[in-house]
PDB file of C-alpha atoms in Angstrom:
ATOM      1  CA  GLN A 332     -88.057  14.622  15.336  1.00 87.00           C
ATOM      2  CA  VAL A 333     -85.801  14.887  18.342  1.00 93.00           C
ATOM      3  CA  GLN A 334     -83.031  17.426  18.690  1.00 95.00           C
ATOM      4  CA  LEU A 335     -80.117  17.164  21.088  1.00 96.00           C
ATOM      5  CA  VAL A 336     -78.175  20.171  22.312  1.00 94.00           C
ATOM      6  CA  GLU A 337     -74.898  19.544  24.107  1.00 96.00           C
ATOM      7  CA  SER A 338     -72.860  21.903  26.225  1.00 96.00           C
ATOM      8  CA  GLY A 339     -70.074  21.903  28.782  1.00 97.00           C
ATOM      9  CA  GLY A 340     -67.069  20.899  26.723  1.00 98.00           C
ATOM     10  CA  GLY A 341     -63.825  22.799  26.905  1.00 98.00           C
ATOM     11  CA  LEU A 342     -60.164  22.774  27.812  1.00 98.00           C
ATOM     12  CA  VAL A 343     -59.055  21.611  31.254  1.00 98.00           C
ATOM     13  CA  GLN A 344     -55.846  20.513  32.909  1.00 98.00           C
ATOM     14  CA  ALA A 345     -55.243  16.910  33.877  1.00 98.00           C
ATOM     15  CA  GLY A 346     -56.899  16.183  37.204  1.00 98.00           C
ATOM     16  CA  GLY A 347     -59.616  18.746  36.601  1.00 98.00           C
ATOM     17  CA  SER A 348     -63.344  18.338  36.115  1.00 98.00           C
ATOM     18  CA  LEU A 349     -66.034  19.108  33.567  1.00 98.00           C
ATOM     19  CA  ARG A 350     -69.769  18.521  33.453  1.00 98.00           C
ATOM     20  CA  LEU A 351     -71.398  17.863  30.097  1.00 98.00           C
ATOM     21  CA  SER A 352     -75.102  18.467  29.538  1.00 98.00           C
ATOM     22  CA  CYS A 353     -77.431  17.106  26.875  1.00 97.00           C
ATOM     23  CA  VAL A 354     -80.891  18.591  26.424  1.00 96.00           C
ATOM     24  CA  ALA A 355     -83.393  16.683  24.291  1.00 95.00           C
ATOM     25  CA  SER A 356     -86.251  18.585  22.666  1.00 95.00           C
ATOM     26  CA  GLY A 357     -88.863  18.176  19.927  1.00 92.00           C
ATOM     27  CA  SER A 358     -91.321  15.298  19.618  1.00 87.00           C
ATOM     28  CA  ILE A 359     -90.513  13.758  22.962  1.00 86.00           C
ATOM     29  CA  PHE A 360     -93.140  11.643  24.690  1.00 85.00           C
ATOM     30  CA  SER A 361     -90.808   9.299  26.511  1.00 88.00           C
ATOM     31  CA  ILE A 362     -87.132   8.382  26.548  1.00 89.00           C
ATOM     32  CA  ASN A 363     -85.892   4.853  27.102  1.00 90.00           C
ATOM     33  CA  TYR A 364     -82.195   5.587  27.212  1.00 93.00           C
ATOM     34  CA  MET A 365     -79.629   8.353  27.249  1.00 95.00           C
ATOM     35  CA  GLY A 366     -75.950   7.803  26.757  1.00 97.00           C
ATOM     36  CA  TRP A 367     -72.618   9.471  26.205  1.00 98.00           C
ATOM     37  CA  TYR A 368     -70.082   8.330  23.634  1.00 98.00           C
ATOM     38  CA  ARG A 369     -66.714   9.705  22.621  1.00 98.00           C
ATOM     39  CA  GLN A 370     -64.424   9.562  19.630  1.00 98.00           C
ATOM     40  CA  ALA A 371     -60.759  10.515  19.575  1.00 97.00           C
ATOM     41  CA  PRO A 372     -58.932  11.256  16.308  1.00 92.00           C
ATOM     42  CA  GLY A 373     -58.147   8.043  14.451  1.00 93.00           C
ATOM     43  CA  LYS A 374     -60.190   5.916  16.844  1.00 96.00           C
ATOM     44  CA  GLN A 375     -63.636   4.346  16.794  1.00 97.00           C
ATOM     45  CA  ARG A 376     -66.530   5.866  18.654  1.00 97.00           C
ATOM     46  CA  GLU A 377     -66.930   4.194  22.021  1.00 97.00           C
ATOM     47  CA  LEU A 378     -69.534   4.105  24.742  1.00 97.00           C
ATOM     48  CA  VAL A 379     -68.549   6.105  27.807  1.00 98.00           C
ATOM     49  CA  ALA A 380     -71.640   5.834  29.999  1.00 98.00           C
ATOM     50  CA  ASP A 381     -75.368   5.333  29.695  1.00 97.00           C
ATOM     51  CA  ILE A 382     -78.524   5.310  31.770  1.00 97.00           C
ATOM     52  CA  THR A 383     -81.858   3.589  31.163  1.00 94.00           C
ATOM     53  CA  ASN A 384     -85.366   4.786  31.930  1.00 90.00           C
ATOM     54  CA  ARG A 385     -85.204   2.699  35.100  1.00 91.00           C
ATOM     55  CA  GLY A 386     -82.052   4.450  36.268  1.00 93.00           C
ATOM     56  CA  THR A 387     -79.613   1.635  35.574  1.00 96.00           C
ATOM     57  CA  THR A 388     -76.170   2.965  34.673  1.00 98.00           C
ATOM     58  CA  ALA A 389     -73.155   1.487  32.937  1.00 98.00           C
ATOM     59  CA  TYR A 390     -69.628   2.767  32.351  1.00 98.00           C
ATOM     60  CA  ALA A 391     -66.642   1.985  30.214  1.00 98.00           C
ATOM     61  CA  ASP A 392     -63.822   0.437  32.221  1.00 98.00           C
ATOM     62  CA  SER A 393     -61.575   3.372  31.379  1.00 98.00           C
ATOM     63  CA  VAL A 394     -63.840   5.872  33.171  1.00 98.00           C
ATOM     64  CA  LYS A 395     -65.210   3.851  36.078  1.00 98.00           C
ATOM     65  CA  GLY A 396     -64.793   5.686  39.340  1.00 98.00           C
ATOM     66  CA  ARG A 397     -64.147   8.995  37.585  1.00 98.00           C
ATOM     67  CA  PHE A 398     -67.280   9.725  35.530  1.00 98.00           C
ATOM     68  CA  THR A 399     -70.906   9.809  36.640  1.00 98.00           C
ATOM     69  CA  ILE A 400     -73.966   9.872  34.394  1.00 98.00           C
ATOM     70  CA  SER A 401     -77.334  11.148  35.565  1.00 97.00           C
ATOM     71  CA  ARG A 402     -80.670  12.106  34.070  1.00 95.00           C
ATOM     72  CA  ASN A 403     -83.443  14.549  34.871  1.00 94.00           C
ATOM     73  CA  ASN A 404     -86.335  14.032  32.449  1.00 90.00           C
ATOM     74  CA  ALA A 405     -85.017  15.057  29.017  1.00 92.00           C
ATOM     75  CA  VAL A 406     -81.640  16.246  30.274  1.00 95.00           C
ATOM     76  CA  SER A 407     -78.623  14.050  30.859  1.00 96.00           C
ATOM     77  CA  TYR A 408     -75.383  14.986  32.554  1.00 97.00           C
ATOM     78  CA  LEU A 409     -71.927  13.512  32.465  1.00 98.00           C
ATOM     79  CA  GLN A 410     -69.828  14.580  35.427  1.00 98.00           C
ATOM     80  CA  MET A 411     -66.169  14.004  34.611  1.00 98.00           C
ATOM     81  CA  ASP A 412     -63.638  14.117  37.430  1.00 98.00           C
ATOM     82  CA  SER A 413     -59.922  13.335  37.613  1.00 98.00           C
ATOM     83  CA  LEU A 414     -59.623  13.923  33.902  1.00 98.00           C
ATOM     84  CA  LYS A 415     -56.693  12.448  32.021  1.00 98.00           C
ATOM     85  CA  SER A 416     -55.146  13.363  28.694  1.00 97.00           C
ATOM     86  CA  GLU A 417     -56.535  10.079  27.359  1.00 96.00           C
ATOM     87  CA  ASP A 418     -60.044  11.486  27.863  1.00 98.00           C
ATOM     88  CA  THR A 419     -59.473  14.021  25.094  1.00 98.00           C
ATOM     89  CA  ALA A 420     -62.144  13.399  22.458  1.00 98.00           C
ATOM     90  CA  VAL A 421     -65.362  14.642  20.941  1.00 98.00           C
ATOM     91  CA  TYR A 422     -68.212  13.589  23.210  1.00 98.00           C
ATOM     92  CA  PHE A 423     -71.616  12.742  21.739  1.00 98.00           C
ATOM     93  CA  CYS A 424     -75.027  12.462  23.355  1.00 97.00           C
ATOM     94  CA  ASN A 425     -77.387   9.677  22.264  1.00 97.00           C
ATOM     95  CA  VAL A 426     -81.048   9.021  23.065  1.00 96.00           C
ATOM     96  CA  HIS A 427     -83.439   6.165  22.326  1.00 94.00           C
ATOM     97  CA  VAL A 428     -87.188   6.728  21.990  1.00 92.00           C
ATOM     98  CA  PRO A 429     -89.892   4.017  21.670  1.00 90.00           C
ATOM     99  CA  TYR A 430     -91.818   5.626  18.796  1.00 87.00           C
ATOM    100  CA  GLY A 431     -91.516   7.244  15.373  1.00 85.00           C
ATOM    101  CA  SER A 432     -89.614   6.348  12.234  1.00 86.00           C
ATOM    102  CA  ARG A 433     -86.273   6.889  13.920  1.00 88.00           C
ATOM    103  CA  LEU A 434     -85.587   5.431  17.340  1.00 91.00           C
ATOM    104  CA  SER A 435     -82.093   6.738  17.980  1.00 94.00           C
ATOM    105  CA  TYR A 436     -80.752  10.293  17.823  1.00 95.00           C
ATOM    106  CA  TRP A 437     -77.304  11.810  18.134  1.00 96.00           C
ATOM    107  CA  GLY A 438     -76.033  15.202  19.099  1.00 97.00           C
ATOM    108  CA  SER A 439     -73.402  16.984  17.042  1.00 97.00           C
ATOM    109  CA  GLY A 440     -70.706  16.492  19.664  1.00 97.00           C
ATOM    110  CA  THR A 441     -68.755  18.699  22.032  1.00 97.00           C
ATOM    111  CA  GLN A 442     -64.976  18.841  22.259  1.00 98.00           C
ATOM    112  CA  VAL A 443     -63.229  17.934  25.491  1.00 98.00           C
ATOM    113  CA  THR A 444     -59.500  18.598  25.632  1.00 98.00           C
ATOM    114  CA  VAL A 445     -57.388  17.647  28.632  1.00 98.00           C
ATOM    115  CA  SER A 446     -53.900  19.113  28.789  1.00 97.00           C
ATOM    116  CA  SER A 447     -51.060  17.383  30.605  1.00 90.00           C
TER     117      SER A 447
END
């Protein structure tokens, strides 16, 4: 089993910054992928940013130029700059592993609230 622990969420003013962290632990031998998703009330969960084991990154159009994803072994970070009220959501960490009965794991989410 893989466990994900997220931290870094909170309340910030528009234009401010936050850095989210996701620490993966448990039966980890390798990680193919780590990503960040978000879900606002009444909306579907959407991909924000992700990074592969080769370091390739991708971003949602709405956050390009403002957010940066990075990874250091079993820890991923989402640096969020120039935050907007539209970024308010619960942010979830996701990992993919190439083994076991379950290949994808989710964190419980961390709340990000941007005041305007």
